[in-house]
Amino acid sequence: MGVTTPGPQRSRAMAMFVLAVGAGAAVGLLAGGVLTQTLGWRWVMFVNAPIGVLVLLGTWRNLPEMDRRRTALDVGGAAASIVAMVALVFAFTSAADRGWTSSVVLGAFALAVVSLVVLVACERRHPHPVMPLAFFSSMRSAGPLLSMLVVPAGQVGFLFFTTLLTQQVLGFTPIQTGLALVPFTLGLIATNQLTPRLLPRLGERVIGIPGLSGLVLGVAWMALVAADAGPDTSIVTVLLPSLLLGAGAGATFAPVTAVIMHQAPSEHIGAAASLNQGLQQLGGGMGLAVLTSVLAATGGLEHGLGATLLATAAFPLAGLILFGVWARRIPAPDTPHA
């Protein structure tokens, strides 16, 4: 947002950002399968260290500086938000093993609620809050943000349970599982080539709503595959839903991100960007924890995989409703930009 101008240039930047995130997830699955099958699963953890060093070096050399201004740090809000997110993820994750009525799980949820109350109190008084409460003052601004909370839950659930389907039910090797999800990346790349060209002409809702619909249909399609999966299941039945999901993802995240960032006042651009990313990570973690509990309750891998993937489709469906009802089109810029 700081180094691009509204219009086609910013749309291309948003699309490239989505492409990097989505392709990275798919490449990670493929590379993880290769590492697991050749060098061992521990290399899946270790390989992130040199990648992280390269990212730091690239950031140091290439990341442009924006205008600086001296502000008071919102230490209380930052601390409360961290505690709230950690407590929520821990509670949802632990519920799968300990049960939803466990004292540990209930205590974690209670801590999360208290932390959220403290967060609201801190943000109402601080002149430069890390999470401006104005973002949630109306559903017009909150809807796209909440969509970014639930949509990643569906995408992460799809990738996780499809991996279980291919390896535990269909008997694929880790490398074959990675290859089976390559269509996800191909679909994402294909729609990302079109999204930056279509956004300025058609608007965010016209692109985002079909994208979110593709996510819902892709996950639901894989649920049908999982319900009837067996040793004789063709790999084509796995490839096609992955392709649809990737195409939907490529047409979803750029429009939703664009709406979120455009609605934020200029003084809160950084807060909007961090909240956008934080909600995606939080949604992925909480969604997977909830869906793991669904899998255990519906019969495990042997009987419950189809039902769990069907439940996974509820997350992008919620995102579709939130974005489709409350998102508003970004006004076209007054002057065209290259």
mmCIF file of C-alpha atoms in Angstrom:
data_model
loop_
_atom_site.group_PDB
_atom_site.id
_atom_site.type_symbol
_atom_site.label_atom_id
_atom_site.label_comp_id
_atom_site.label_asym_id
_atom_site.label_seq_id
_atom_site.Cartn_x
_atom_site.Cartn_y
_atom_site.Cartn_z
ATOM 1 C CA MET A 1 0.000 0.000 0.000
ATOM 2 C CA GLY A 2 2.867 2.377 0.750
ATOM 3 C CA VAL A 3 4.841 1.876 -2.456
ATOM 4 C CA THR A 4 2.044 1.334 -4.993
ATOM 5 C CA THR A 5 -0.620 3.577 -6.489
ATOM 6 C CA PRO A 6 -4.343 2.731 -6.637
ATOM 7 C CA GLY A 7 -5.470 0.950 -9.762
ATOM 8 C CA PRO A 8 -3.773 -1.704 -11.901
ATOM 9 C CA GLN A 9 -0.377 -1.367 -10.211
ATOM 10 C CA ARG A 10 -1.770 -2.059 -6.749
ATOM 11 C CA SER A 11 -3.975 -4.860 -8.098
ATOM 12 C CA ARG A 12 -0.887 -6.537 -9.589
ATOM 13 C CA ALA A 13 0.936 -6.155 -6.278
ATOM 14 C CA MET A 14 -1.954 -7.734 -4.359
ATOM 15 C CA ALA A 15 -2.118 -10.590 -6.867
ATOM 16 C CA MET A 16 1.630 -11.215 -6.603
ATOM 17 C CA PHE A 17 1.335 -11.272 -2.816
ATOM 18 C CA VAL A 18 -1.424 -13.876 -2.971
ATOM 19 C CA LEU A 19 0.552 -15.890 -5.524
ATOM 20 C CA ALA A 20 3.584 -15.950 -3.252
ATOM 21 C CA VAL A 21 1.564 -17.104 -0.233
ATOM 22 C CA GLY A 22 -0.494 -19.716 -2.080
ATOM 23 C CA ALA A 23 2.357 -21.082 -4.178
ATOM 24 C CA GLY A 24 4.564 -21.206 -1.099
ATOM 25 C CA ALA A 25 2.024 -23.372 0.701
ATOM 26 C CA ALA A 26 1.787 -25.823 -2.204
ATOM 27 C CA VAL A 27 5.535 -25.884 -2.853
ATOM 28 C CA GLY A 28 6.021 -26.494 0.856
ATOM 29 C CA LEU A 29 3.827 -29.586 0.648
ATOM 30 C CA LEU A 30 5.761 -30.921 -2.331
ATOM 31 C CA ALA A 31 9.175 -30.100 -0.883
ATOM 32 C CA GLY A 32 8.080 -31.493 2.478
ATOM 33 C CA GLY A 33 7.122 -34.757 0.816
ATOM 34 C CA VAL A 34 10.501 -34.996 -0.907
ATOM 35 C CA LEU A 35 12.407 -34.220 2.304
ATOM 36 C CA THR A 36 10.321 -36.627 4.385
ATOM 37 C CA GLN A 37 10.786 -39.485 1.931
ATOM 38 C CA THR A 38 14.520 -38.897 1.350
ATOM 39 C CA LEU A 39 16.322 -37.162 4.227
ATOM 40 C CA GLY A 40 13.723 -37.632 6.989
ATOM 41 C CA TRP A 41 10.920 -35.542 8.477
ATOM 42 C CA ARG A 42 13.261 -33.529 10.721
ATOM 43 C CA TRP A 43 14.588 -31.754 7.638
ATOM 44 C CA VAL A 44 11.119 -30.277 7.142
ATOM 45 C CA MET A 45 11.843 -28.227 10.288
ATOM 46 C CA PHE A 46 15.513 -27.502 9.643
ATOM 47 C CA VAL A 47 15.089 -26.232 6.080
ATOM 48 C CA ASN A 48 13.180 -23.213 7.357
ATOM 49 C CA ALA A 49 16.311 -21.844 9.057
ATOM 50 C CA PRO A 50 18.347 -21.122 5.883
ATOM 51 C CA ILE A 51 15.172 -19.941 4.120
ATOM 52 C CA GLY A 52 14.609 -17.502 6.979
ATOM 53 C CA VAL A 53 18.173 -16.201 6.685
ATOM 54 C CA LEU A 54 17.675 -15.563 2.955
ATOM 55 C CA VAL A 55 14.436 -13.700 3.676
ATOM 56 C CA LEU A 56 16.185 -11.508 6.261
ATOM 57 C CA LEU A 57 18.993 -10.689 3.842
ATOM 58 C CA GLY A 58 16.542 -9.899 1.063
ATOM 59 C CA THR A 59 14.517 -7.685 3.402
ATOM 60 C CA TRP A 60 17.630 -5.805 4.508
ATOM 61 C CA ARG A 61 18.707 -5.140 0.933
ATOM 62 C CA ASN A 62 15.423 -4.531 -0.874
ATOM 63 C CA LEU A 63 12.605 -3.467 1.460
ATOM 64 C CA PRO A 64 11.928 0.255 0.920
ATOM 65 C CA GLU A 65 11.531 2.543 3.915
ATOM 66 C CA MET A 66 8.297 4.484 4.378
ATOM 67 C CA ASP A 67 7.817 7.787 6.162
ATOM 68 C CA ARG A 68 8.439 7.544 9.892
ATOM 69 C CA ARG A 69 6.694 9.306 12.730
ATOM 70 C CA ARG A 70 7.177 9.122 16.468
ATOM 71 C CA THR A 71 4.255 7.499 18.283
ATOM 72 C CA ALA A 72 3.606 5.973 21.686
ATOM 73 C CA LEU A 73 3.917 2.200 21.637
ATOM 74 C CA ASP A 74 0.781 0.278 22.586
ATOM 75 C CA VAL A 75 2.548 -2.207 24.838
ATOM 76 C CA GLY A 76 -0.609 -3.145 26.764
ATOM 77 C CA GLY A 77 -2.642 -3.810 23.634
ATOM 78 C CA ALA A 78 0.143 -5.826 22.040
ATOM 79 C CA ALA A 79 0.595 -7.973 25.159
ATOM 80 C CA ALA A 80 -3.153 -8.550 25.581
ATOM 81 C CA SER A 81 -3.586 -9.513 21.926
ATOM 82 C CA ILE A 82 -0.700 -11.992 22.109
ATOM 83 C CA VAL A 83 -2.089 -13.642 25.246
ATOM 84 C CA ALA A 84 -5.575 -13.798 23.731
ATOM 85 C CA MET A 85 -4.419 -15.435 20.486
ATOM 86 C CA VAL A 86 -2.120 -17.927 22.233
ATOM 87 C CA ALA A 87 -4.857 -18.856 24.709
ATOM 88 C CA LEU A 88 -7.438 -19.334 21.946
ATOM 89 C CA VAL A 89 -5.186 -21.526 19.798
ATOM 90 C CA PHE A 90 -4.119 -23.551 22.852
ATOM 91 C CA ALA A 91 -7.744 -24.016 23.957
ATOM 92 C CA PHE A 92 -8.966 -25.180 20.543
ATOM 93 C CA THR A 93 -5.941 -27.418 20.028
ATOM 94 C CA SER A 94 -6.185 -28.998 23.477
ATOM 95 C CA ALA A 95 -9.915 -29.611 23.158
ATOM 96 C CA ALA A 96 -9.272 -32.310 20.558
ATOM 97 C CA ASP A 97 -7.317 -34.379 23.094
ATOM 98 C CA ARG A 98 -8.616 -33.301 26.499
ATOM 99 C CA GLY A 99 -12.264 -32.653 25.652
ATOM 100 C CA TRP A 100 -14.195 -29.391 25.511
ATOM 101 C CA THR A 101 -15.175 -29.566 29.197
ATOM 102 C CA SER A 102 -11.626 -30.130 30.475
ATOM 103 C CA SER A 103 -10.532 -27.701 33.187
ATOM 104 C CA VAL A 104 -7.410 -26.856 31.158
ATOM 105 C CA VAL A 105 -9.451 -26.054 28.052
ATOM 106 C CA LEU A 106 -12.046 -24.033 29.964
ATOM 107 C CA GLY A 107 -9.257 -22.175 31.764
ATOM 108 C CA ALA A 108 -7.597 -21.314 28.451
ATOM 109 C CA PHE A 109 -10.894 -20.012 27.041
ATOM 110 C CA ALA A 110 -11.428 -17.955 30.211
ATOM 111 C CA LEU A 111 -7.940 -16.467 29.873
ATOM 112 C CA ALA A 112 -8.676 -15.607 26.245
ATOM 113 C CA VAL A 113 -11.907 -13.829 27.207
ATOM 114 C CA VAL A 114 -10.204 -11.846 29.974
ATOM 115 C CA SER A 115 -7.372 -10.915 27.599
ATOM 116 C CA LEU A 116 -9.850 -9.712 24.981
ATOM 117 C CA VAL A 117 -11.601 -7.542 27.586
ATOM 118 C CA VAL A 118 -8.227 -6.074 28.596
ATOM 119 C CA LEU A 119 -7.389 -5.543 24.912
ATOM 120 C CA VAL A 120 -10.589 -3.575 24.325
ATOM 121 C CA ALA A 121 -9.950 -1.465 27.433
ATOM 122 C CA CYS A 122 -6.388 -0.701 26.291
ATOM 123 C CA GLU A 123 -7.391 0.158 22.732
ATOM 124 C CA ARG A 124 -10.163 2.538 23.833
ATOM 125 C CA ARG A 125 -7.655 4.687 25.714
ATOM 126 C CA HIS A 126 -4.509 4.483 23.572
ATOM 127 C CA PRO A 127 -3.962 7.166 20.901
ATOM 128 C CA HIS A 128 -2.198 4.724 18.562
ATOM 129 C CA PRO A 129 -3.757 1.274 19.173
ATOM 130 C CA VAL A 130 -2.327 -1.867 17.580
ATOM 131 C CA MET A 131 -5.926 -2.939 16.853
ATOM 132 C CA PRO A 132 -8.135 0.117 16.280
ATOM 133 C CA LEU A 133 -11.636 -0.682 17.515
ATOM 134 C CA ALA A 134 -13.038 1.355 14.622
ATOM 135 C CA PHE A 135 -12.280 -1.632 12.409
ATOM 136 C CA PHE A 136 -15.128 -3.446 14.185
ATOM 137 C CA SER A 137 -17.535 -0.522 14.583
ATOM 138 C CA SER A 138 -19.711 -1.731 11.703
ATOM 139 C CA MET A 139 -20.114 -4.905 9.684
ATOM 140 C CA ARG A 140 -19.038 -3.031 6.571
ATOM 141 C CA SER A 141 -15.496 -2.812 7.951
ATOM 142 C CA ALA A 142 -15.609 -5.937 10.128
ATOM 143 C CA GLY A 143 -17.108 -8.276 7.510
ATOM 144 C CA PRO A 144 -14.036 -8.522 5.234
ATOM 145 C CA LEU A 145 -11.769 -8.893 8.285
ATOM 146 C CA LEU A 146 -13.872 -11.712 9.704
ATOM 147 C CA SER A 147 -13.864 -13.285 6.257
ATOM 148 C CA MET A 148 -10.071 -13.366 6.486
ATOM 149 C CA LEU A 149 -10.450 -15.228 9.789
ATOM 150 C CA VAL A 150 -12.623 -18.067 8.479
ATOM 151 C CA VAL A 151 -11.435 -18.527 4.882
ATOM 152 C CA PRO A 152 -7.888 -19.667 5.817
ATOM 153 C CA ALA A 153 -9.452 -22.155 8.235
ATOM 154 C CA GLY A 154 -11.135 -23.825 5.282
ATOM 155 C CA GLN A 155 -8.025 -23.753 3.106
ATOM 156 C CA VAL A 156 -5.738 -25.148 5.809
ATOM 157 C CA GLY A 157 -8.319 -27.806 6.654
ATOM 158 C CA PHE A 158 -8.582 -28.792 2.996
ATOM 159 C CA LEU A 159 -4.817 -29.207 2.596
ATOM 160 C CA PHE A 160 -4.440 -31.075 5.905
ATOM 161 C CA PHE A 161 -7.308 -33.542 5.465
ATOM 162 C CA THR A 162 -6.566 -34.077 1.789
ATOM 163 C CA THR A 163 -3.052 -35.083 2.840
ATOM 164 C CA LEU A 164 -4.562 -37.602 5.274
ATOM 165 C CA LEU A 165 -6.872 -38.847 2.529
ATOM 166 C CA THR A 166 -4.102 -39.411 -0.010
ATOM 167 C CA GLN A 167 -1.606 -41.018 2.392
ATOM 168 C CA GLN A 168 -3.738 -42.871 4.939
ATOM 169 C CA VAL A 169 -6.647 -43.943 2.715
ATOM 170 C CA LEU A 170 -5.311 -43.998 -0.848
ATOM 171 C CA GLY A 171 -1.804 -45.125 0.124
ATOM 172 C CA PHE A 172 0.137 -42.324 -1.627
ATOM 173 C CA THR A 173 3.753 -41.684 -0.727
ATOM 174 C CA PRO A 174 4.651 -38.211 0.639
ATOM 175 C CA ILE A 175 6.015 -37.214 -2.776
ATOM 176 C CA GLN A 176 2.859 -38.425 -4.548
ATOM 177 C CA THR A 177 0.759 -36.477 -2.064
ATOM 178 C CA GLY A 178 2.708 -33.322 -2.851
ATOM 179 C CA LEU A 179 2.247 -33.904 -6.571
ATOM 180 C CA ALA A 180 -1.475 -34.500 -6.097
ATOM 181 C CA LEU A 181 -1.786 -30.962 -4.713
ATOM 182 C CA VAL A 182 0.196 -29.308 -7.521
ATOM 183 C CA PRO A 183 -3.090 -28.492 -9.350
ATOM 184 C CA PHE A 184 -3.886 -26.219 -6.402
ATOM 185 C CA THR A 185 -0.876 -24.090 -7.350
ATOM 186 C CA LEU A 186 -1.701 -24.258 -11.053
ATOM 187 C CA GLY A 187 -5.253 -23.054 -10.451
ATOM 188 C CA LEU A 188 -3.993 -20.267 -8.223
ATOM 189 C CA ILE A 189 -1.440 -19.120 -10.813
ATOM 190 C CA ALA A 190 -4.063 -19.143 -13.568
ATOM 191 C CA THR A 191 -6.536 -16.911 -11.747
ATOM 192 C CA ASN A 192 -3.732 -14.671 -10.489
ATOM 193 C CA GLN A 193 -2.872 -13.855 -14.086
ATOM 194 C CA LEU A 194 -6.420 -12.580 -14.591
ATOM 195 C CA THR A 195 -7.221 -11.009 -11.209
ATOM 196 C CA PRO A 196 -5.085 -7.831 -11.489
ATOM 197 C CA ARG A 197 -6.543 -7.114 -14.927
ATOM 198 C CA LEU A 198 -10.153 -7.706 -13.906
ATOM 199 C CA LEU A 199 -10.223 -6.016 -10.497
ATOM 200 C CA PRO A 200 -10.056 -2.406 -11.748
ATOM 201 C CA ARG A 201 -12.762 -3.137 -14.351
ATOM 202 C CA LEU A 202 -15.213 -5.321 -12.460
ATOM 203 C CA GLY A 203 -14.572 -4.516 -8.808
ATOM 204 C CA GLU A 204 -13.664 -6.582 -5.776
ATOM 205 C CA ARG A 205 -17.072 -8.156 -5.115
ATOM 206 C CA VAL A 206 -17.528 -9.388 -8.692
ATOM 207 C CA ILE A 207 -14.173 -11.188 -8.478
ATOM 208 C CA GLY A 208 -14.180 -12.160 -4.802
ATOM 209 C CA ILE A 209 -17.643 -13.747 -4.643
ATOM 210 C CA PRO A 210 -16.961 -16.303 -7.428
ATOM 211 C CA GLY A 211 -13.552 -16.958 -5.852
ATOM 212 C CA LEU A 212 -15.084 -17.712 -2.475
ATOM 213 C CA SER A 213 -17.730 -19.848 -4.184
ATOM 214 C CA GLY A 214 -14.913 -21.829 -5.807
ATOM 215 C CA LEU A 215 -13.403 -22.466 -2.386
ATOM 216 C CA VAL A 216 -16.710 -23.758 -1.035
ATOM 217 C CA LEU A 217 -17.317 -26.015 -4.035
ATOM 218 C CA GLY A 218 -13.732 -27.291 -4.082
ATOM 219 C CA VAL A 219 -13.836 -28.384 -0.444
ATOM 220 C CA ALA A 220 -17.330 -29.877 -0.804
ATOM 221 C CA TRP A 221 -16.199 -31.779 -3.900
ATOM 222 C CA MET A 222 -13.252 -33.251 -2.005
ATOM 223 C CA ALA A 223 -15.680 -34.250 0.772
ATOM 224 C CA LEU A 224 -17.616 -36.334 -1.744
ATOM 225 C CA VAL A 225 -14.357 -37.911 -2.942
ATOM 226 C CA ALA A 226 -13.356 -38.748 0.636
ATOM 227 C CA ALA A 227 -16.754 -40.251 1.444
ATOM 228 C CA ASP A 228 -16.357 -42.900 -1.287
ATOM 229 C CA ALA A 229 -12.550 -43.173 -1.289
ATOM 230 C CA GLY A 230 -10.895 -46.555 -1.481
ATOM 231 C CA PRO A 231 -7.881 -48.337 -2.970
ATOM 232 C CA ASP A 232 -9.412 -48.104 -6.452
ATOM 233 C CA THR A 233 -10.040 -44.347 -6.316
ATOM 234 C CA SER A 234 -8.513 -42.576 -9.315
ATOM 235 C CA ILE A 235 -6.004 -39.810 -8.703
ATOM 236 C CA VAL A 236 -8.017 -37.623 -11.100
ATOM 237 C CA THR A 237 -10.774 -37.410 -8.513
ATOM 238 C CA VAL A 238 -8.275 -35.750 -6.152
ATOM 239 C CA LEU A 239 -6.667 -33.472 -8.738
ATOM 240 C CA LEU A 240 -9.857 -31.773 -9.927
ATOM 241 C CA PRO A 241 -11.072 -30.453 -6.531
ATOM 242 C CA SER A 242 -7.531 -29.201 -5.822
ATOM 243 C CA LEU A 243 -7.550 -27.327 -9.127
ATOM 244 C CA LEU A 244 -10.919 -25.720 -8.326
ATOM 245 C CA LEU A 245 -9.795 -24.746 -4.833
ATOM 246 C CA GLY A 246 -6.615 -23.149 -6.163
ATOM 247 C CA ALA A 247 -8.562 -21.186 -8.762
ATOM 248 C CA GLY A 248 -10.930 -19.993 -6.060
ATOM 249 C CA ALA A 249 -8.083 -18.973 -3.754
ATOM 250 C CA GLY A 250 -6.428 -16.988 -6.524
ATOM 251 C CA ALA A 251 -9.617 -14.978 -7.015
ATOM 252 C CA THR A 252 -10.345 -14.545 -3.305
ATOM 253 C CA PHE A 253 -7.451 -13.206 -1.280
ATOM 254 C CA ALA A 254 -6.456 -10.236 -3.461
ATOM 255 C CA PRO A 255 -9.990 -8.716 -3.571
ATOM 256 C CA VAL A 256 -10.629 -9.300 0.139
ATOM 257 C CA THR A 257 -7.214 -7.878 1.103
ATOM 258 C CA ALA A 258 -7.757 -4.886 -1.179
ATOM 259 C CA VAL A 259 -11.080 -4.058 0.486
ATOM 260 C CA ILE A 260 -9.581 -4.375 3.977
ATOM 261 C CA MET A 261 -6.629 -2.146 3.187
ATOM 262 C CA HIS A 262 -8.672 0.446 1.313
ATOM 263 C CA GLN A 263 -11.154 0.869 4.167
ATOM 264 C CA ALA A 264 -8.383 1.541 6.704
ATOM 265 C CA PRO A 265 -7.507 5.209 7.336
ATOM 266 C CA SER A 266 -3.987 6.148 6.236
ATOM 267 C CA GLU A 267 -2.808 6.400 9.845
ATOM 268 C CA HIS A 268 -3.953 2.812 10.490
ATOM 269 C CA ILE A 269 -2.562 1.101 7.367
ATOM 270 C CA GLY A 270 0.069 -0.768 9.396
ATOM 271 C CA ALA A 271 -2.515 -1.906 11.945
ATOM 272 C CA ALA A 272 -4.832 -3.091 9.166
ATOM 273 C CA ALA A 273 -2.046 -5.067 7.488
ATOM 274 C CA SER A 274 -0.960 -6.728 10.735
ATOM 275 C CA LEU A 275 -4.551 -7.517 11.730
ATOM 276 C CA ASN A 276 -5.205 -8.984 8.292
ATOM 277 C CA GLN A 277 -2.214 -11.306 8.609
ATOM 278 C CA GLY A 278 -2.857 -12.114 12.268
ATOM 279 C CA LEU A 279 -6.455 -13.129 11.625
ATOM 280 C CA GLN A 280 -5.358 -15.448 8.808
ATOM 281 C CA GLN A 281 -2.883 -17.258 11.063
ATOM 282 C CA LEU A 282 -5.325 -17.363 13.961
ATOM 283 C CA GLY A 283 -8.119 -18.670 11.744
ATOM 284 C CA GLY A 284 -5.939 -21.406 10.281
ATOM 285 C CA GLY A 285 -4.858 -22.619 13.720
ATOM 286 C CA MET A 286 -8.291 -22.503 15.328
ATOM 287 C CA GLY A 287 -10.060 -23.958 12.312
ATOM 288 C CA LEU A 288 -7.763 -26.954 12.116
ATOM 289 C CA ALA A 289 -8.153 -27.592 15.843
ATOM 290 C CA VAL A 290 -11.952 -27.517 15.586
ATOM 291 C CA LEU A 291 -11.957 -29.757 12.523
ATOM 292 C CA THR A 292 -9.679 -32.265 14.237
ATOM 293 C CA SER A 293 -12.314 -32.568 16.944
ATOM 294 C CA VAL A 294 -14.949 -33.049 14.243
ATOM 295 C CA LEU A 295 -12.878 -35.865 12.734
ATOM 296 C CA ALA A 296 -12.631 -37.615 16.108
ATOM 297 C CA ALA A 297 -16.374 -37.210 16.722
ATOM 298 C CA THR A 298 -17.428 -38.527 13.300
ATOM 299 C CA GLY A 299 -15.485 -41.780 13.318
ATOM 300 C CA GLY A 300 -11.854 -40.879 12.600
ATOM 301 C CA LEU A 301 -10.037 -41.529 9.340
ATOM 302 C CA GLU A 302 -11.972 -44.670 8.550
ATOM 303 C CA HIS A 303 -15.463 -43.172 8.616
ATOM 304 C CA GLY A 304 -15.307 -39.449 9.353
ATOM 305 C CA LEU A 305 -13.024 -37.939 6.722
ATOM 306 C CA GLY A 306 -15.830 -37.073 4.313
ATOM 307 C CA ALA A 307 -17.957 -35.491 7.044
ATOM 308 C CA THR A 308 -14.978 -33.519 8.320
ATOM 309 C CA LEU A 309 -14.202 -32.113 4.871
ATOM 310 C CA LEU A 310 -17.870 -31.210 4.489
ATOM 311 C CA ALA A 311 -17.643 -29.333 7.800
ATOM 312 C CA THR A 312 -14.507 -27.653 6.436
ATOM 313 C CA ALA A 313 -16.596 -26.160 3.622
ATOM 314 C CA ALA A 314 -18.600 -24.249 6.243
ATOM 315 C CA PHE A 315 -15.647 -21.920 6.834
ATOM 316 C CA PRO A 316 -15.305 -20.515 3.292
ATOM 317 C CA LEU A 317 -19.118 -20.467 3.114
ATOM 318 C CA ALA A 318 -19.138 -18.161 6.143
ATOM 319 C CA GLY A 319 -16.452 -16.056 4.449
ATOM 320 C CA LEU A 320 -18.580 -15.862 1.304
ATOM 321 C CA ILE A 321 -21.548 -14.555 3.292
ATOM 322 C CA LEU A 322 -19.459 -12.043 5.245
ATOM 323 C CA PHE A 323 -17.722 -10.659 2.174
ATOM 324 C CA GLY A 324 -20.660 -10.905 -0.209
ATOM 325 C CA VAL A 325 -23.082 -9.058 2.074
ATOM 326 C CA TRP A 326 -20.895 -6.371 3.618
ATOM 327 C CA ALA A 327 -17.944 -5.685 1.312
ATOM 328 C CA ARG A 328 -18.170 -2.555 -0.790
ATOM 329 C CA ARG A 329 -16.482 -1.841 -4.101
ATOM 330 C CA ILE A 330 -13.366 0.321 -3.962
ATOM 331 C CA PRO A 331 -13.928 3.606 -5.852
ATOM 332 C CA ALA A 332 -11.903 3.914 -9.036
ATOM 333 C CA PRO A 333 -8.917 6.282 -8.778
ATOM 334 C CA ASP A 334 -9.377 9.764 -10.200
ATOM 335 C CA THR A 335 -6.423 9.401 -12.538
ATOM 336 C CA PRO A 336 -5.203 6.264 -14.292
ATOM 337 C CA HIS A 337 -1.863 4.758 -13.290
ATOM 338 C CA ALA A 338 0.427 2.502 -15.291
#
